[in-house]
PDB file of C-alpha atoms and ligand atoms in Angstrom:
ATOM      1  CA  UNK A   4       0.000   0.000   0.000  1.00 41.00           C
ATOM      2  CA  UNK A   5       1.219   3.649  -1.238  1.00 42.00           C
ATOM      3  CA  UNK A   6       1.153   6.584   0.422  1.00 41.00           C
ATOM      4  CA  UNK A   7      -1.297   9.457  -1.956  1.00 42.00           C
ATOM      5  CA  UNK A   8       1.136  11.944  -0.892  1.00 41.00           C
ATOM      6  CA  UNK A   9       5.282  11.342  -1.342  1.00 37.00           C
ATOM      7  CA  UNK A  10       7.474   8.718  -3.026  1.00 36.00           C
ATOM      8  CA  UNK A  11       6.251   8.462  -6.430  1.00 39.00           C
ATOM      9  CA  UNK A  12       8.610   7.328  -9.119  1.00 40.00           C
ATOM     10  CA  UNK A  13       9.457   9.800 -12.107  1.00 41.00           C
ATOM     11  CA  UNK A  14       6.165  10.626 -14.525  1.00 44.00           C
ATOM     12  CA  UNK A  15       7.415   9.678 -17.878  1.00 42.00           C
ATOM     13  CA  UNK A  16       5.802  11.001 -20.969  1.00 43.00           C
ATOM     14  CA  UNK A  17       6.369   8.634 -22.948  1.00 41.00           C
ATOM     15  CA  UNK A  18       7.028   5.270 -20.917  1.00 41.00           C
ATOM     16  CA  UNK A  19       3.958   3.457 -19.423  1.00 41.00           C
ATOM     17  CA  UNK A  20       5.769   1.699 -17.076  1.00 40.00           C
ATOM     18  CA  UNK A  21       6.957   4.538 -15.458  1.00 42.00           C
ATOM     19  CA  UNK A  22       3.070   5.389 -13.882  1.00 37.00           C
ATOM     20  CA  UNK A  23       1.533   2.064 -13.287  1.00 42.00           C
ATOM     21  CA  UNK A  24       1.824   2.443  -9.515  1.00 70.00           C
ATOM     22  CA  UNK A  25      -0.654   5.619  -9.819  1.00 90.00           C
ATOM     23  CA  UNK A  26      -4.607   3.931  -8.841  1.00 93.00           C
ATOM     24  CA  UNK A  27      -6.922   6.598 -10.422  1.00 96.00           C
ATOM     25  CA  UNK A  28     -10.363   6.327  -9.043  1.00 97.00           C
ATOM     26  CA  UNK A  29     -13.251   7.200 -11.032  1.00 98.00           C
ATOM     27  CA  UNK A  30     -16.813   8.040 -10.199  1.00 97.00           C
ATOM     28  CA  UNK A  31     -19.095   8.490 -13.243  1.00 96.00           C
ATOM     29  CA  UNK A  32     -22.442   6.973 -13.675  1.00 95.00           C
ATOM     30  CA  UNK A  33     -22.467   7.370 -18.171  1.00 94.00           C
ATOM     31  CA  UNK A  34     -21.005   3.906 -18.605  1.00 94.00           C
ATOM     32  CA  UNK A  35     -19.900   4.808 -21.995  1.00 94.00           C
ATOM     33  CA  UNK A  36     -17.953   7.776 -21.015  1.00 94.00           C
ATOM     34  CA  UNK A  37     -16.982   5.752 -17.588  1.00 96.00           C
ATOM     35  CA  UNK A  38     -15.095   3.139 -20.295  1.00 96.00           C
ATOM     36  CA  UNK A  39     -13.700   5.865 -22.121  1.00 95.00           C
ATOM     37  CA  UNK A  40     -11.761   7.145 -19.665  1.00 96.00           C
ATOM     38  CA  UNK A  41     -10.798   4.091 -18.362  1.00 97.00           C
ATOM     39  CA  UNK A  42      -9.602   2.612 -21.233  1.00 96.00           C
ATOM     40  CA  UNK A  43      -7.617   5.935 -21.735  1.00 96.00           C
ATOM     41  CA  UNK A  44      -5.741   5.899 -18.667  1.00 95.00           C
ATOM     42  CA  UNK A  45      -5.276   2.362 -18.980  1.00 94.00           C
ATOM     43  CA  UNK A  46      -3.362   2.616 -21.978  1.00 93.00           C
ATOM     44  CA  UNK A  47      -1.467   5.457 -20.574  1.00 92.00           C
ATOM     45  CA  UNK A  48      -0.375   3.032 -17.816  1.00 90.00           C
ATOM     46  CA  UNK A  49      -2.771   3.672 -15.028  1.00 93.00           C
ATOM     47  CA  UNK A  50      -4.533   1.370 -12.669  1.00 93.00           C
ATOM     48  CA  UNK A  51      -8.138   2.196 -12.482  1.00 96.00           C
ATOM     49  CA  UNK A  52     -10.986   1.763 -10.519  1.00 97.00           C
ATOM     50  CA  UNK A  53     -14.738   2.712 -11.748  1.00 97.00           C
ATOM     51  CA  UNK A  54     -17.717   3.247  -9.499  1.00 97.00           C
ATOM     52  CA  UNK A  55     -21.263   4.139 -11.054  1.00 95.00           C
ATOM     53  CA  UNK A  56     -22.272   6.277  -7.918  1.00 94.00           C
ATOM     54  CA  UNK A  57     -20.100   7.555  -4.171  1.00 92.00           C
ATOM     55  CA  UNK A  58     -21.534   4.543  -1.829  1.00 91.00           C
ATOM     56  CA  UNK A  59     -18.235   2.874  -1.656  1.00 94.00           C
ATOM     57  CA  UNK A  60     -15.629   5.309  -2.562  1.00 96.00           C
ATOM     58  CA  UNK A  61     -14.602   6.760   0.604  1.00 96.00           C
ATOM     59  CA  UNK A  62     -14.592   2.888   2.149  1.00 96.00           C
ATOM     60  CA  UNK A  63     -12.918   1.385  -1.206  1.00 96.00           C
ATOM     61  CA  UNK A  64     -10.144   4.418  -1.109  1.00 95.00           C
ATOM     62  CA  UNK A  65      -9.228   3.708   2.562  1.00 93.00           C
ATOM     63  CA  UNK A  66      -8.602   0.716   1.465  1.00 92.00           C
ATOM     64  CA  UNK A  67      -6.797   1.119  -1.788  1.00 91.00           C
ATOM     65  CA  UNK A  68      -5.154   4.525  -1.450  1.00 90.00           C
ATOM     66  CA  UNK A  69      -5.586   6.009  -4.789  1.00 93.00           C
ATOM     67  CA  UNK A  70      -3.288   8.333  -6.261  1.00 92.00           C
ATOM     68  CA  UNK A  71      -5.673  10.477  -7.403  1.00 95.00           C
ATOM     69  CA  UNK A  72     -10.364  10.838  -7.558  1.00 97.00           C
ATOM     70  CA  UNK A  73     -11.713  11.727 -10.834  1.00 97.00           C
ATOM     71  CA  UNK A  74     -15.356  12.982  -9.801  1.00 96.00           C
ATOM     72  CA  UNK A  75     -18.706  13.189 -11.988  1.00 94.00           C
ATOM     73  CA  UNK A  76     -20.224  16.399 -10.515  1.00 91.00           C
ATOM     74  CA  UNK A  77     -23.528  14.748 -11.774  1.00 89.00           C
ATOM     75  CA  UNK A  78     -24.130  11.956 -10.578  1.00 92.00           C
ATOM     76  CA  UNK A  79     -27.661  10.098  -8.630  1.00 90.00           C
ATOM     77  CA  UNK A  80     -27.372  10.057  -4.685  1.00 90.00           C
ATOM     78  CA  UNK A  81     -24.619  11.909  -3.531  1.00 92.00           C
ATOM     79  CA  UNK A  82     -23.186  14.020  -6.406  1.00 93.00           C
ATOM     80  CA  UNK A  83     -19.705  15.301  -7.032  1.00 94.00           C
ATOM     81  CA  UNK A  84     -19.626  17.871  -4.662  1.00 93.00           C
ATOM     82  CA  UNK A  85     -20.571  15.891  -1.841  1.00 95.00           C
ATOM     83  CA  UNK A  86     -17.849  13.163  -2.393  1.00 96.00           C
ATOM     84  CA  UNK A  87     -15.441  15.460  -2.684  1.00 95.00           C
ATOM     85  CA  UNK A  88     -16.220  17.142   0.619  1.00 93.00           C
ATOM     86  CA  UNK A  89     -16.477  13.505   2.241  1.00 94.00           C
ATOM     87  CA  UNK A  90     -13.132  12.460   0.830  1.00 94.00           C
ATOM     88  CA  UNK A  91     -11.568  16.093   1.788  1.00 89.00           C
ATOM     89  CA  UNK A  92     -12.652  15.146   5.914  1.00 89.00           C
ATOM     90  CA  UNK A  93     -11.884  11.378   5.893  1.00 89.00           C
ATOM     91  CA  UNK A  94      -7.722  13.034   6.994  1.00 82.00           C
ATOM     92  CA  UNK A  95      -5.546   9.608   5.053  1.00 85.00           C
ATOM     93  CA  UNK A  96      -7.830  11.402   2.095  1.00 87.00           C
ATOM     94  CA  UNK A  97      -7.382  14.636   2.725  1.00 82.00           C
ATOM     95  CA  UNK A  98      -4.341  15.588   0.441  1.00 81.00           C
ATOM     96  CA  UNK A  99      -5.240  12.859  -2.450  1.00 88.00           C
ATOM     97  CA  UNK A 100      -6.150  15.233  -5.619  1.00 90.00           C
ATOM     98  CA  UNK A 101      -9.711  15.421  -6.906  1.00 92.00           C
ATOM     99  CA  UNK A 102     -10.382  16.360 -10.556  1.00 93.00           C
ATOM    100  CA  UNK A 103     -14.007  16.965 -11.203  1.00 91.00           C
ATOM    101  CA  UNK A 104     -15.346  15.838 -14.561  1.00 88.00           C
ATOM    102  CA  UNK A 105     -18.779  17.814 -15.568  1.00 80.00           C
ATOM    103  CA  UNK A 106     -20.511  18.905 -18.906  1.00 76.00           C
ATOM    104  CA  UNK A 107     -21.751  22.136 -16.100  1.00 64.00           C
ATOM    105  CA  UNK A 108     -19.491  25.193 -17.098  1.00 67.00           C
ATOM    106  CA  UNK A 109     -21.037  28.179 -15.208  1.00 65.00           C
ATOM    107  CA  UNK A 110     -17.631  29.514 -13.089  1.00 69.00           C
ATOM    108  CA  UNK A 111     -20.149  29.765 -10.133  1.00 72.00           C
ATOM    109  CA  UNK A 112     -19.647  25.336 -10.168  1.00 74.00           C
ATOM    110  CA  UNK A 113     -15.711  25.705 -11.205  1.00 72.00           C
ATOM    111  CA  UNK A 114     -15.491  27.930  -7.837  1.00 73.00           C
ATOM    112  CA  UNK A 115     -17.522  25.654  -5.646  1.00 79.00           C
ATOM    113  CA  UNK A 116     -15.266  22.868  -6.855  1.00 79.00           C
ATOM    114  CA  UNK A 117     -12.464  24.426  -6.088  1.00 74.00           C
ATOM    115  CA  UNK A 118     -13.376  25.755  -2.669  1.00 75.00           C
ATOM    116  CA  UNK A 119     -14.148  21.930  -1.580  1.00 81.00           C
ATOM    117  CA  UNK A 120     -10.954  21.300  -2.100  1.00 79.00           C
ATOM    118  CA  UNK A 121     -10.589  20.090  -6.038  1.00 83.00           C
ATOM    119  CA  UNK A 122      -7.417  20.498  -7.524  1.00 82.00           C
ATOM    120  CA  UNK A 123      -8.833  20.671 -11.382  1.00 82.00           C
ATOM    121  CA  UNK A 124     -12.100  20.427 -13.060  1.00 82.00           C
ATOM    122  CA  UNK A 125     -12.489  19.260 -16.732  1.00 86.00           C
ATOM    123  CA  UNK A 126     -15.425  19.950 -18.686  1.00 83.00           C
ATOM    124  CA  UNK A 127     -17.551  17.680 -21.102  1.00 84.00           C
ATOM    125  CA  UNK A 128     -16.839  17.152 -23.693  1.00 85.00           C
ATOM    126  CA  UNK A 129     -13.478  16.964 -23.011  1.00 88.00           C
ATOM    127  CA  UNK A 130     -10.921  15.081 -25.310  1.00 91.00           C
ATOM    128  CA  UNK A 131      -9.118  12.122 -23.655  1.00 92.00           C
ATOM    129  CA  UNK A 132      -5.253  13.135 -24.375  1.00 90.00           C
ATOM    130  CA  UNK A 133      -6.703  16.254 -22.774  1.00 88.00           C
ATOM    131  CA  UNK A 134      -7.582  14.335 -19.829  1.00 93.00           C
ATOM    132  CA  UNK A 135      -4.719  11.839 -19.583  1.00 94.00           C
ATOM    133  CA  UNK A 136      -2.738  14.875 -19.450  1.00 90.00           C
ATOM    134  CA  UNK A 137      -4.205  16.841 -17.248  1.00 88.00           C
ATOM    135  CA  UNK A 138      -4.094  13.457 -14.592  1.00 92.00           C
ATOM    136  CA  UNK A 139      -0.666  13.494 -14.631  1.00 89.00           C
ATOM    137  CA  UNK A 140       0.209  17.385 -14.379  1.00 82.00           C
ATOM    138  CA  UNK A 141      -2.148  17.216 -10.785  1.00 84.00           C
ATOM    139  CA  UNK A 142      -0.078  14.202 -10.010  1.00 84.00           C
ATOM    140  CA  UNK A 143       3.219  15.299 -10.956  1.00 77.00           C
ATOM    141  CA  UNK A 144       2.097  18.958  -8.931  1.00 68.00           C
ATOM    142  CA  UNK A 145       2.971  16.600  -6.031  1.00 61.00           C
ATOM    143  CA  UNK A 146       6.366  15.946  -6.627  1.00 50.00           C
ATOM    144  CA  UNK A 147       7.646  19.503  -7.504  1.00 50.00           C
ATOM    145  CA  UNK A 148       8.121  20.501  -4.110  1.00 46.00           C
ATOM    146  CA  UNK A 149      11.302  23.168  -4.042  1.00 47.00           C
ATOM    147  CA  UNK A 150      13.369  21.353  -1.759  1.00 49.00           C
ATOM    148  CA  UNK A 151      13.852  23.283   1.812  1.00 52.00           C
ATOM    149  CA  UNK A 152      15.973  21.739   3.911  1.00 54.00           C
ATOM    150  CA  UNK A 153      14.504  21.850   6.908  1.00 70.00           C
ATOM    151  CA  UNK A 154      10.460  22.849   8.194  1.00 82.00           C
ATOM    152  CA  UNK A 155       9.345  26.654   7.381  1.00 87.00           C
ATOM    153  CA  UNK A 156       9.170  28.525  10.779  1.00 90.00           C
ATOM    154  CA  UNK A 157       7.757  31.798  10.193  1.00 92.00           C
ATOM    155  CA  UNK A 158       5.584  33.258  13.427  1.00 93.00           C
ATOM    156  CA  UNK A 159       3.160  30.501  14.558  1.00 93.00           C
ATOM    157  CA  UNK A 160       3.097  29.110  11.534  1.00 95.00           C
ATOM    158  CA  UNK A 161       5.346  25.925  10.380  1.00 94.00           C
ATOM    159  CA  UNK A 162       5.644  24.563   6.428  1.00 93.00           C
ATOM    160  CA  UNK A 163       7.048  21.134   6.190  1.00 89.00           C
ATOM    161  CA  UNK A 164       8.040  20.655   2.466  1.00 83.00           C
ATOM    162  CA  UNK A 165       9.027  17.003   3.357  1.00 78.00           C
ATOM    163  CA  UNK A 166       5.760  15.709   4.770  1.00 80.00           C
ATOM    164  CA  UNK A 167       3.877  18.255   2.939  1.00 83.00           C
ATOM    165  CA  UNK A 168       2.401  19.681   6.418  1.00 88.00           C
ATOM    166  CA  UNK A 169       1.371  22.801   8.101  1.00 94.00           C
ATOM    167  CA  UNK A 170       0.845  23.455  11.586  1.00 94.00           C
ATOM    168  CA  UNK A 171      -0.525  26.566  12.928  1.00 95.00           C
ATOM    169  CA  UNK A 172      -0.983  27.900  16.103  1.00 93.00           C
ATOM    170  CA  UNK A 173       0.442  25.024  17.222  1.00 92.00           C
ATOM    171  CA  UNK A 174      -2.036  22.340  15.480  1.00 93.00           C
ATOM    172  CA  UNK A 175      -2.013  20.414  12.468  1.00 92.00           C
ATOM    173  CA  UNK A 176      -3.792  21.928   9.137  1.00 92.00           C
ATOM    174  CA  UNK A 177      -4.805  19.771   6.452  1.00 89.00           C
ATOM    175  CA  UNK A 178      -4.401  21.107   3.003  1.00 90.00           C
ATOM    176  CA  UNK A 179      -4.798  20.035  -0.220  1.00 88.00           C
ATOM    177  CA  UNK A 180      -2.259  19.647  -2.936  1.00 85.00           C
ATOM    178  CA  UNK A 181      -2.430  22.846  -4.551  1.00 87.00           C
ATOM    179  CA  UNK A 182      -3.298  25.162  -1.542  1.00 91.00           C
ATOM    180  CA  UNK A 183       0.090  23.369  -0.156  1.00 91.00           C
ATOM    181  CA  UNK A 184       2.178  24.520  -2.999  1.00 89.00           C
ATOM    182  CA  UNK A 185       0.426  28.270  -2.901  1.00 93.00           C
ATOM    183  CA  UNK A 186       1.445  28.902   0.531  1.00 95.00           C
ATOM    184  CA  UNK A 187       4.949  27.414   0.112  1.00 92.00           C
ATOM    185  CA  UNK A 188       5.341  29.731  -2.802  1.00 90.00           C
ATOM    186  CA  UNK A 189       4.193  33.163  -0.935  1.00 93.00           C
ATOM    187  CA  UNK A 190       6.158  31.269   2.392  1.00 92.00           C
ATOM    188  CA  UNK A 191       9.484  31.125   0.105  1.00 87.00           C
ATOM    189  CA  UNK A 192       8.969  34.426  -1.337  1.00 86.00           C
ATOM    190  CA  UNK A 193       7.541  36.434   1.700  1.00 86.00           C
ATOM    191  CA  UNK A 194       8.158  40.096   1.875  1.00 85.00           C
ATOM    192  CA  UNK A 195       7.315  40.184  -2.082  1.00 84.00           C
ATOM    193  CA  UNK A 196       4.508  41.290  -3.932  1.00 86.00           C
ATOM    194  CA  UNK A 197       3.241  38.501  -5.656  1.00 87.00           C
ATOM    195  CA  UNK A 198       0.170  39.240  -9.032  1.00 87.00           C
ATOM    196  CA  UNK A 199      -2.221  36.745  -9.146  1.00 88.00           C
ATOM    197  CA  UNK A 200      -0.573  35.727 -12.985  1.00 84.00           C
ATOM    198  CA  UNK A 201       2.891  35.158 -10.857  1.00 84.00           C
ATOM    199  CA  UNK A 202       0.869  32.646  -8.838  1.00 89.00           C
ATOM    200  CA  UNK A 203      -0.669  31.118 -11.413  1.00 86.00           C
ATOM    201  CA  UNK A 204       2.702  30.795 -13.372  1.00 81.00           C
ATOM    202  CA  UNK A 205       4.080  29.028 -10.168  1.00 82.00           C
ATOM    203  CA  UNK A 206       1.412  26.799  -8.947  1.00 84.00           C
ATOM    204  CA  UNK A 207      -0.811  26.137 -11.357  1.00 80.00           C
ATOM    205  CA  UNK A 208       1.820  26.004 -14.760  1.00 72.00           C
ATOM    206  CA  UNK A 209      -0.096  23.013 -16.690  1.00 65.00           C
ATOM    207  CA  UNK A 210      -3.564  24.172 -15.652  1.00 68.00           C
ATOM    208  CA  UNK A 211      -4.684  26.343 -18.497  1.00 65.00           C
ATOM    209  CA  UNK A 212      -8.579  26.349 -16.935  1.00 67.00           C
ATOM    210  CA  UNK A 213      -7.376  28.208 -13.281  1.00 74.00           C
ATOM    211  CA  UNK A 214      -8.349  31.635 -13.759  1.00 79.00           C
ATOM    212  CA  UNK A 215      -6.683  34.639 -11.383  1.00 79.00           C
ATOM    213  CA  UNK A 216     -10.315  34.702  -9.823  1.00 81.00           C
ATOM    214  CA  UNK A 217      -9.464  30.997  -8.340  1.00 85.00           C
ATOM    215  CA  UNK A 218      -6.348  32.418  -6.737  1.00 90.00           C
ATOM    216  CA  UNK A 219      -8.425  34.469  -4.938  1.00 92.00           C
ATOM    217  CA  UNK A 220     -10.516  31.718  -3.672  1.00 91.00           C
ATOM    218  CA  UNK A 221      -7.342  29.253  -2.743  1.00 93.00           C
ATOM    219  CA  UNK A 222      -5.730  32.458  -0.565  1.00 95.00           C
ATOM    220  CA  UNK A 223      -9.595  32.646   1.123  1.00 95.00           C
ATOM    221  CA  UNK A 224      -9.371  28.930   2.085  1.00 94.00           C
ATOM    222  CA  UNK A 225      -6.095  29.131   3.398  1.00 97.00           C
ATOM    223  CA  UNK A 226      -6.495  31.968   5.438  1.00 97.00           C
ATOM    224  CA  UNK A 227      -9.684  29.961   6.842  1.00 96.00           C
ATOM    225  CA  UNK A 228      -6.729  27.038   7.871  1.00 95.00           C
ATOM    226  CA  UNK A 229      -4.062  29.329   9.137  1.00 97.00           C
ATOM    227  CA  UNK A 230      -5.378  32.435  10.377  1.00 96.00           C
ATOM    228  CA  UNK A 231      -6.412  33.301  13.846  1.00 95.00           C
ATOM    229  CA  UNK A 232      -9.171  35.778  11.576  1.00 96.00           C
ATOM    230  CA  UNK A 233      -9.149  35.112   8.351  1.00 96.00           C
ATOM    231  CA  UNK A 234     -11.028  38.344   7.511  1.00 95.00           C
ATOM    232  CA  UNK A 235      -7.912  40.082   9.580  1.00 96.00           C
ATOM    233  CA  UNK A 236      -5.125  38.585   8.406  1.00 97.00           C
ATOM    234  CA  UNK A 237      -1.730  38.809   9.512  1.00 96.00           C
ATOM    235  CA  UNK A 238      -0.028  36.300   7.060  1.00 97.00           C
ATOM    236  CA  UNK A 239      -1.998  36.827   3.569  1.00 97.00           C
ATOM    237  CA  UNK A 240      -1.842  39.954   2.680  1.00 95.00           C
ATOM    238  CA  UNK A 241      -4.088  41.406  -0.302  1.00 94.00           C
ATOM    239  CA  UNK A 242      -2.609  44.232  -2.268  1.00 88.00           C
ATOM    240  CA  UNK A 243      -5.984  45.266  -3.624  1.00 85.00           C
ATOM    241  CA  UNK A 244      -5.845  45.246  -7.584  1.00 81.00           C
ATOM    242  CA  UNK A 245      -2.325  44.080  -7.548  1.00 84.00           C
ATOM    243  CA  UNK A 246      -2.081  40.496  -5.387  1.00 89.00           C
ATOM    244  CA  UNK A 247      -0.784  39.062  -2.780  1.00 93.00           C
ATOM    245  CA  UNK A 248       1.785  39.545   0.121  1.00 92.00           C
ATOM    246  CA  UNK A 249       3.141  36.714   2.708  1.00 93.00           C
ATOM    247  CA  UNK A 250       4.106  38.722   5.767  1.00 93.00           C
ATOM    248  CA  UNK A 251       5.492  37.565   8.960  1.00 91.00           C
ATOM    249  CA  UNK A 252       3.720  38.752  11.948  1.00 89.00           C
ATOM    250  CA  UNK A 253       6.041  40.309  14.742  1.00 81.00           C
TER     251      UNK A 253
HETATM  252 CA1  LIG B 305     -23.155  12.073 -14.631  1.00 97.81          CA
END
């Protein structure tokens, strides 16, 4: 059994071999679009596992430990959403990316998936290279972390590239993926003014769908994690029409 956050092997382009330790799970009712992507991350070398509706997915992954959730928003019972916000509490789930999968495209569902903790969201139809590819930039996101040689210690707050944790105030803060990599960035670069296309550029690289509006929502979650008042805060910083700020509080 793997570990969804940590020792992965290279991604390869072009080898299969190279990613057949990465489980994908994926939760879509449409059989025929359900075999499509399965049979498309097959051949790119992934292990998958399908499930017509959530029931069993939180049990299943606790078992399995899969690399990475691929989410129907649409779905009958408990939709999308809702799976994503159990998986996002259950805490051996808690950093495992989620891409949602809908034909919805209204931003108001792109920002509701993102502030329940989804890492990307591809719209129907989508193409499968375009989905293949977009699997293995959120899973290669993991391994990217700038190596620091030692746990972040800035105030009350405490980065851990290594384990990929952050403590505040003394107690552990879950994060996801990407909301991990955003606050290392502003953490690393603290004291600098940082535009919302900077971020992007830095975080989200291979994610063509983020828009600078998500940024905004990523910095709102984690000032919910890691600030004492997140409407006060002493760590993000806005710099109204031009970004953001990491400061250290004396
Ligand atoms: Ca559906």
């Amino acid at each position: 059994m793997h570990s969804p956050v940590g020792s992965y092997e290279p991604l390869g382009d072009a080898g299969s071999a190279a990613v057949s330790r990465y489980l994908v799970f994926i939760v879509e009712d449409e059989e025929d679009i359900a075999r499509l992507i399965s049979h498309n991350l097959q051949a790119a070398g992934f292990e998958v596992r399908s499930f017509v509706s959530g029931g069993s997915v939180v049990s299943e992954a606790l078992r399995e430990m899969p690399s990475l959730f691929l989410l129907d928003v649409m779905l009958p019972g408990a939709d999308g959403f809702d799976i994503c916000r159990q998986i996002r509490q259950t805490p051996a789930l808690s950093s495992t990316p989620i891409i949602f999968l809908t034909a919805k495209t209204a931003e108001a569902d792109r920002v509701k998936g993102l502030e329940l903790g989804g890492d990307d969201y591809i719209t129907k139809p989508f193409s499968p290279r375009e989905l293949v590819a977009r699997v293995r930039s959120v899973l290669r996101g993991l391994r990217q972390a700038p190596v620091m040689p030692e746990a972040l210690r800035l105030g009350d707050l405490e980065i851990d590239a290594s384990s990929m944790t952050v403590k505040a105030q003394g107690r552990a803060v879950l994060t996801t993926v990407r909301e991990f990599r955003l606050l290392e960035y502003l953490a690393i670069h603290r004291g600098r003014v940082l535009t919302r296309d900077q971020l992007l550029d830095a975080v989200w690289k291979e994610t063509p769908f983020v828009t600078p509006r998500s940024i905004d929502v990523y910095v709102r979650r984690l000032r919910e994690k890691i600030e004492i008042d997140p409407r006060h805060p002493r760590y993000l910083k806005t710099l109204r029409g031009i970004g953001y700020r990491f400061e250290v509080p004396k």
